[in-house]
Coordinates of C-alpha atoms and ligand atoms in Angstrom, one line a residue:
M41 CA 4.6 -9.4 34.9
S42 CA 2.6 -6.3 34.3
F43 CA 3.2 -3.7 36.9
V44 CA 0.2 -1.5 36.1
G45 CA -2.0 -4.6 36.3
C46 CA -1.8 -4.4 40.1
D47 CA -2.9 -0.8 40.5
M48 CA -5.8 -0.5 42.8
A49 CA -8.4 1.8 44.4
V50 CA -9.6 1.4 48.0
D51 CA -12.9 2.9 49.3
L52 CA -12.2 3.1 53.0
G53 CA -15.8 3.5 54.2
T54 CA -17.1 3.8 57.7
A55 CA -19.2 0.7 57.3
N56 CA -17.7 -1.2 54.4
T57 CA -14.3 -1.2 52.6
R58 CA -14.2 -2.0 48.9
V59 CA -11.2 -2.7 46.7
Y60 CA -11.1 -2.1 43.0
L61 CA -8.4 -3.7 40.8
R62 CA -7.4 -2.1 37.6
G63 CA -8.9 -3.9 34.7
Q64 CA -11.0 -6.1 37.0
G65 CA -13.4 -3.9 38.9
I66 CA -14.5 -4.4 42.5
V67 CA -12.9 -7.6 43.8
L68 CA -13.5 -7.2 47.5
D69 CA -16.4 -5.8 49.6
E70 CA -16.3 -6.4 53.3
P71 CA -17.3 -4.6 56.5
S72 CA -14.7 -2.2 58.0
V73 CA -14.6 -4.2 61.2
V74 CA -11.7 -5.8 63.1
A75 CA -12.2 -8.3 66.0
I76 CA -9.4 -7.8 68.6
N77 CA -8.3 -10.2 71.4
T78 CA -8.3 -7.9 74.4
H79 CA -5.6 -10.0 76.1
N80 CA -2.8 -9.7 73.5
G81 CA -4.2 -7.1 71.1
A82 CA -4.1 -9.5 68.2
A83 CA -6.7 -9.3 65.4
T84 CA -8.7 -12.5 65.5
A85 CA -10.9 -11.7 62.5
I86 CA -11.2 -8.9 59.9
G87 CA -14.0 -7.9 57.6
S88 CA -17.1 -10.2 57.1
E89 CA -15.9 -12.7 59.8
A90 CA -15.4 -9.8 62.3
K91 CA -18.8 -8.3 61.6
K92 CA -20.5 -11.6 62.6
V93 CA -18.9 -11.1 66.0
I94 CA -20.5 -7.6 66.7
G95 CA -22.8 -7.9 69.7
R96 CA -21.8 -11.5 70.2
E97 CA -18.3 -11.0 71.6
P98 CA -17.0 -13.5 74.0
G99 CA -15.3 -12.0 77.1
N100 CA -11.9 -11.6 75.5
T101 CA -12.9 -10.2 72.1
V102 CA -14.1 -6.8 71.0
A103 CA -15.3 -6.0 67.5
V104 CA -13.9 -2.6 66.5
R105 CA -15.1 -0.3 63.7
P106 CA -12.1 2.0 63.5
L107 CA -13.8 4.5 61.1
R108 CA -17.2 4.5 62.8
N109 CA -18.0 8.2 62.9
G110 CA -16.2 9.2 59.7
V111 CA -13.0 9.9 61.6
I112 CA -10.2 7.5 62.2
A113 CA -10.9 6.5 65.8
D114 CA -8.0 4.1 65.8
F115 CA -5.0 4.5 63.6
E116 CA -3.4 1.2 64.3
I117 CA -6.5 -0.8 63.6
T118 CA -7.3 1.2 60.5
Q119 CA -3.8 0.3 59.3
R120 CA -4.4 -3.4 59.9
L121 CA -7.6 -3.2 58.0
I122 CA -5.9 -1.6 55.0
R123 CA -3.0 -4.0 55.1
Y124 CA -5.2 -7.1 55.4
F125 CA -7.5 -6.1 52.5
T126 CA -4.8 -5.0 50.1
L127 CA -2.7 -8.2 50.8
K128 CA -5.9 -10.3 50.4
V129 CA -6.6 -9.1 46.9
H130 CA -3.0 -9.2 45.8
R131 CA -1.9 -12.5 47.2
R132 CA 1.5 -13.2 45.8
R133 CA 1.7 -10.6 43.1
W134 CA 2.7 -8.1 45.7
A135 CA 6.2 -7.6 44.4
A136 CA 4.8 -5.3 41.7
R137 CA 4.3 -2.5 44.2
P138 CA 1.1 -0.9 42.9
R139 CA -0.2 2.6 42.8
I140 CA -3.1 3.0 45.2
V141 CA -5.9 5.6 45.0
V142 CA -7.5 5.6 48.4
S143 CA -10.8 7.3 49.1
V144 CA -11.3 8.7 52.6
P145 CA -14.1 10.6 54.4
S146 CA -13.6 14.3 53.6
G147 CA -13.8 15.2 57.2
I148 CA -10.7 13.5 58.3
T149 CA -7.7 15.6 59.5
G150 CA -4.4 16.0 57.8
V151 CA -2.8 13.7 60.4
E152 CA -5.4 11.0 59.7
R153 CA -4.8 11.4 56.0
R154 CA -1.1 10.8 56.5
A155 CA -1.8 7.8 58.6
V156 CA -3.9 6.3 55.7
I157 CA -1.1 7.1 53.2
E158 CA 1.4 5.5 55.6
A159 CA -0.8 2.4 56.0
C160 CA -1.0 2.0 52.2
A161 CA 2.7 2.5 51.8
Q162 CA 3.4 -0.1 54.5
A163 CA 1.2 -2.5 52.7
G164 CA 3.6 -2.1 49.7
A165 CA 2.1 0.7 47.6
R166 CA 4.6 2.5 45.3
H167 CA 2.5 5.7 45.1
V168 CA -0.5 6.6 47.2
H169 CA -3.1 9.2 46.1
V170 CA -5.9 10.4 48.3
L171 CA -9.4 11.2 46.8
D172 CA -12.2 12.7 48.9
Q173 CA -15.2 10.5 49.1
P174 CA -17.7 13.0 47.7
M175 CA -15.6 13.4 44.6
A176 CA -15.2 9.7 44.2
A177 CA -19.0 9.2 44.8
A178 CA -19.7 11.8 42.1
L179 CA -17.3 10.2 39.6
G180 CA -18.6 6.7 40.3
S181 CA -22.2 7.9 39.9
G182 CA -21.4 9.1 36.4
L183 CA -21.7 12.8 37.2
P184 CA -20.0 15.1 34.7
V185 CA -17.6 16.5 37.4
H186 CA -15.3 18.3 34.9
E187 CA -18.0 20.3 33.2
A188 CA -18.6 24.0 34.0
A189 CA -21.9 23.1 35.6
G190 CA -22.9 22.3 39.1
S191 CA -23.7 18.8 40.2
M192 CA -24.8 17.8 43.7
V193 CA -24.1 14.5 45.3
V194 CA -25.5 13.3 48.6
S195 CA -23.6 10.3 49.9
I196 CA -25.1 8.6 53.0
G197 CA -22.9 5.9 54.5
G198 CA -22.8 4.2 57.8
G199 CA -21.0 6.9 59.9
I200 CA -21.2 10.0 57.8
T201 CA -23.4 11.9 55.3
E202 CA -21.6 14.0 52.9
V203 CA -23.3 16.6 50.7
A204 CA -21.2 18.3 48.0
V205 CA -21.6 20.6 45.0
I206 CA -19.0 19.9 42.3
S207 CA -18.1 22.0 39.3
L208 CA -15.0 22.0 37.0
G209 CA -13.5 19.1 38.8
E210 CA -13.6 20.7 42.2
I211 CA -15.7 20.6 45.3
V212 CA -17.3 24.1 45.4
T213 CA -19.1 23.7 48.7
A214 CA -19.6 20.7 51.0
Q215 CA -21.0 19.7 54.3
S216 CA -20.8 16.6 56.3
T217 CA -22.7 15.4 59.3
R218 CA -22.3 12.3 61.5
V219 CA -26.0 11.6 61.0
A220 CA -26.1 8.6 58.7
G221 CA -26.9 4.9 58.8
D222 CA -25.6 4.1 62.3
V223 CA -27.6 7.0 63.8
L224 CA -30.7 5.7 62.1
D225 CA -30.0 2.2 63.6
D226 CA -29.5 3.7 67.0
A227 CA -32.8 5.7 66.8
I228 CA -34.5 2.3 66.4
V229 CA -32.6 0.8 69.3
Q230 CA -33.6 3.7 71.5
H231 CA -37.2 3.7 70.5
V232 CA -37.7 -0.1 71.2
K233 CA -35.9 0.3 74.5
K234 CA -38.1 3.1 75.6
E235 CA -41.5 1.9 74.3
Y236 CA -41.1 -1.9 74.7
S237 CA -38.3 -2.2 77.4
L238 CA -36.6 -4.4 74.9
L239 CA -32.8 -4.3 74.1
L240 CA -31.9 -4.8 70.5
G241 CA -28.5 -5.5 69.0
E242 CA -27.2 -3.0 66.4
R243 CA -27.3 -5.6 63.7
T244 CA -31.0 -6.4 64.4
A245 CA -31.7 -2.6 64.3
E246 CA -30.0 -2.4 60.9
H247 CA -32.1 -5.3 59.6
I248 CA -35.3 -3.5 60.8
K249 CA -34.2 -0.3 59.1
I250 CA -33.4 -2.1 55.8
T251 CA -36.6 -4.2 55.7
I252 CA -39.2 -1.8 56.9
G253 CA -37.7 1.6 57.7
S254 CA -38.9 4.5 55.7
A255 CA -38.5 8.2 55.3
C256 CA -42.1 8.6 54.1
Q257 CA -45.4 7.4 55.4
P258 CA -45.2 3.6 54.9
E259 CA -48.1 1.2 54.0
L260 CA -50.5 1.4 57.0
N261 CA -50.5 -2.3 58.0
E262 CA -46.9 -3.2 57.4
R263 CA -45.3 -4.6 60.6
I264 CA -42.2 -6.5 61.7
E265 CA -41.5 -9.1 64.4
I266 CA -38.4 -8.3 66.4
R267 CA -36.4 -10.2 69.0
G268 CA -34.3 -8.8 71.8
R269 CA -33.7 -9.0 75.5
D270 CA -36.3 -7.9 78.0
L271 CA -34.8 -5.0 80.1
V272 CA -36.5 -6.1 83.2
S273 CA -36.6 -9.9 83.2
G274 CA -33.4 -10.3 81.2
L275 CA -35.1 -13.0 79.1
P276 CA -35.4 -13.1 75.3
R277 CA -38.7 -11.7 74.1
E278 CA -40.4 -11.0 70.8
V279 CA -42.6 -8.0 69.8
V280 CA -44.5 -6.9 66.7
I281 CA -43.9 -3.3 65.7
P282 CA -45.8 -1.3 63.0
A283 CA -43.7 0.3 60.3
T284 CA -45.2 3.7 61.0
E285 CA -43.6 3.6 64.5
I286 CA -40.2 2.8 63.0
R287 CA -40.6 5.8 60.6
T288 CA -41.5 8.1 63.6
A289 CA -38.5 6.8 65.5
M290 CA -36.2 7.7 62.6
E291 CA -37.8 11.1 62.0
G292 CA -35.1 13.1 63.8
P293 CA -32.1 11.8 61.9
V294 CA -34.0 11.8 58.6
N295 CA -34.8 15.5 59.2
A296 CA -31.1 16.1 59.9
I297 CA -30.1 14.6 56.6
V298 CA -32.8 16.6 54.8
G299 CA -31.5 19.7 56.6
A300 CA -27.9 19.1 55.5
V301 CA -29.1 19.0 51.9
K302 CA -31.1 22.1 52.2
S303 CA -28.4 24.1 53.9
T304 CA -25.8 23.1 51.3
L305 CA -28.3 24.3 48.6
G306 CA -28.4 27.5 50.6
E307 CA -24.7 28.0 50.3
C308 CA -24.6 27.3 46.6
P309 CA -23.7 30.1 44.2
P310 CA -26.9 31.0 42.2
E311 CA -25.6 29.8 38.8
L312 CA -24.8 26.4 40.2
S313 CA -28.2 26.2 41.9
G314 CA -29.8 26.7 38.5
D315 CA -27.8 23.8 37.2
I316 CA -28.8 21.6 40.1
I317 CA -32.5 22.3 39.7
A318 CA -32.2 21.3 36.0
R319 CA -30.1 18.2 36.6
G320 CA -31.3 17.0 39.9
I321 CA -29.5 15.7 42.9
V322 CA -27.8 12.3 43.0
L323 CA -28.2 10.1 46.1
T324 CA -25.6 7.5 46.8
G325 CA -24.1 5.4 49.6
G326 CA -26.1 2.6 51.3
G327 CA -28.4 5.1 53.0
A328 CA -29.7 6.2 49.5
L329 CA -31.6 2.9 49.6
L330 CA -33.7 3.9 52.6
H331 CA -37.3 3.6 51.5
G332 CA -38.9 6.9 50.6
L333 CA -35.8 9.1 51.1
D334 CA -35.8 10.1 47.5
T335 CA -39.5 11.1 47.6
R336 CA -39.0 12.9 50.9
L337 CA -36.1 15.0 49.5
R338 CA -38.0 15.7 46.3
N339 CA -40.9 17.0 48.3
E340 CA -38.8 19.1 50.6
T341 CA -36.5 20.7 48.0
G342 CA -38.6 20.7 44.9
I343 CA -35.6 19.3 43.0
P344 CA -35.5 16.0 41.0
I345 CA -33.7 13.2 42.9
H346 CA -31.9 10.3 41.3
I347 CA -30.6 7.3 43.1
A348 CA -27.2 6.2 41.7
D349 CA -27.2 2.9 39.8
R350 CA -25.0 1.1 42.3
P351 CA -25.1 3.3 45.4
L352 CA -23.0 1.0 47.6
D353 CA -20.3 0.8 45.0
S354 CA -20.1 4.3 43.6
V355 CA -17.1 5.5 45.7
A356 CA -15.0 2.4 44.7
L357 CA -16.1 2.8 41.1
G358 CA -15.2 6.5 41.2
A359 CA -11.8 5.9 42.7
G360 CA -11.4 3.0 40.2
K361 CA -11.9 5.4 37.3
C362 CA -8.9 7.3 38.5
V363 CA -6.9 4.0 38.5
E364 CA -8.0 3.2 35.0
D365 CA -7.3 6.6 33.6
F366 CA -4.8 8.1 35.8
Q367 CA -3.6 10.9 33.6
A368 CA -7.0 12.3 32.8
L369 CA -8.2 12.2 36.4
Q370 CA -5.0 13.3 38.1
P371 CA -6.4 16.8 38.7
V372 CA -9.3 15.6 40.9
L373 CA -6.9 13.7 43.1
R374 CA -5.6 17.0 44.5
T375 CA -9.1 18.3 45.2
R376 CA -9.7 19.6 48.7
P377 CA -13.1 21.0 49.8
R378 CA -13.1 24.7 50.3
R379 CA -14.8 25.3 53.7
Ligands
LIG70 P1 -19.8 3.5 54.2 O1 -19.4 4.3 52.9 O2 -19.9 4.4 55.4 O3 -18.9 2.3 54.4 P2 -22.0 2.3 52.8 O4 -22.2 3.2 51.6 O5 -21.3 1.0 52.5 O6 -21.3 3.0 54.0 O7 -23.4 2.1 53.4 C1 -23.6 1.4 54.6 C2 -24.9 1.9 55.3 O8 -26.0 1.8 54.4 C3 -25.2 1.1 56.5 O9 -25.6 2.0 57.5 C4 -26.4 0.3 56.1 O10 -27.3 0.0 57.1 C5 -27.1 1.2 55.1 N1 -27.9 0.5 54.1 C6 -27.5 -0.5 53.3 N2 -28.6 -0.9 52.6 C7 -29.7 -0.2 53.0 C8 -31.1 -0.2 52.6 N3 -31.6 -1.0 51.7 N4 -31.9 0.7 53.3 C9 -31.4 1.6 54.2 N5 -30.0 1.6 54.5 C10 -29.2 0.7 54.0
LIG71 MG1 -18.9 4.9 51.3

């Protein structure tokens, strides 16, 4: 049996976890959600099965997103998530004790980092290496991180937006904000509640954002039918909402994301700014797919914006590169943002 064949990379995202196996690529992609039985604390479902439960929980079940805001809100549940996913991809080949490269939100604390390492070790890893998500995203988007030239990557996930400038294999300057996909969804929930007295589930709000949400002025007559629960009567009700309204509802969080990009540019050493103007900014993470966000950023910064080829996969692919070529990429595994 080949030991190295089992080495793996884990993208522990606030919305989705992805697992990359050496030589195979991404083999698992599931929501970072655990459904817990409140009576005995047992996990009743993990991943895709658990996401279906969100907003539909029967009385004795809660669906937990342990990484929701880009921090580890619940150690123990995060550990279960890691253990479950790593065991799921490895099935019976576990005896090989693989090397794991795990990519974590850059804002987590030292204690949380150690908890993740511990969880991977408990799941059977021989060695655990931690890679900051902005570095993984940059590697996975194909940015030349080792060159003596500045690259900027903006990674918009579910719980966190991370903006980083990378040069010579290091994060030169970085910012993160909790304004990301979840906050956009919540802005839609709040708007519909206020203007239509209708309560929406978070999954419905996410669906609205993905189908019709925009960071730029959308087509004038686009609209969407949405269903929720009337706040007053308590009965199910349907309304039709124009896309322009959804755009306005998301304006605050979109501005915050644009602001994080601008202020990171403002902290960037001038030589690196020059490189970024020439090469452009790479957008990645699921939020990079928000309609019109690239145009909006281009208009506001005057810099070319490129959406990564596989924005949802770039962190896992970047961490996967470290697994494929461990020697060459070992230096980036020690990278810490300088704040
Ligand atoms: P994380 O790294 O935090 O796990 P992901 O990179 O997997 O997050 O992205 C998930 C986020 O991207 C969710 O908030 C989801 O709603 C959002 N998202 C996915 N596809 C789209 C899309 N087409 N338009 C806008 N947002 C999207
Ligand atoms: Mg991610």
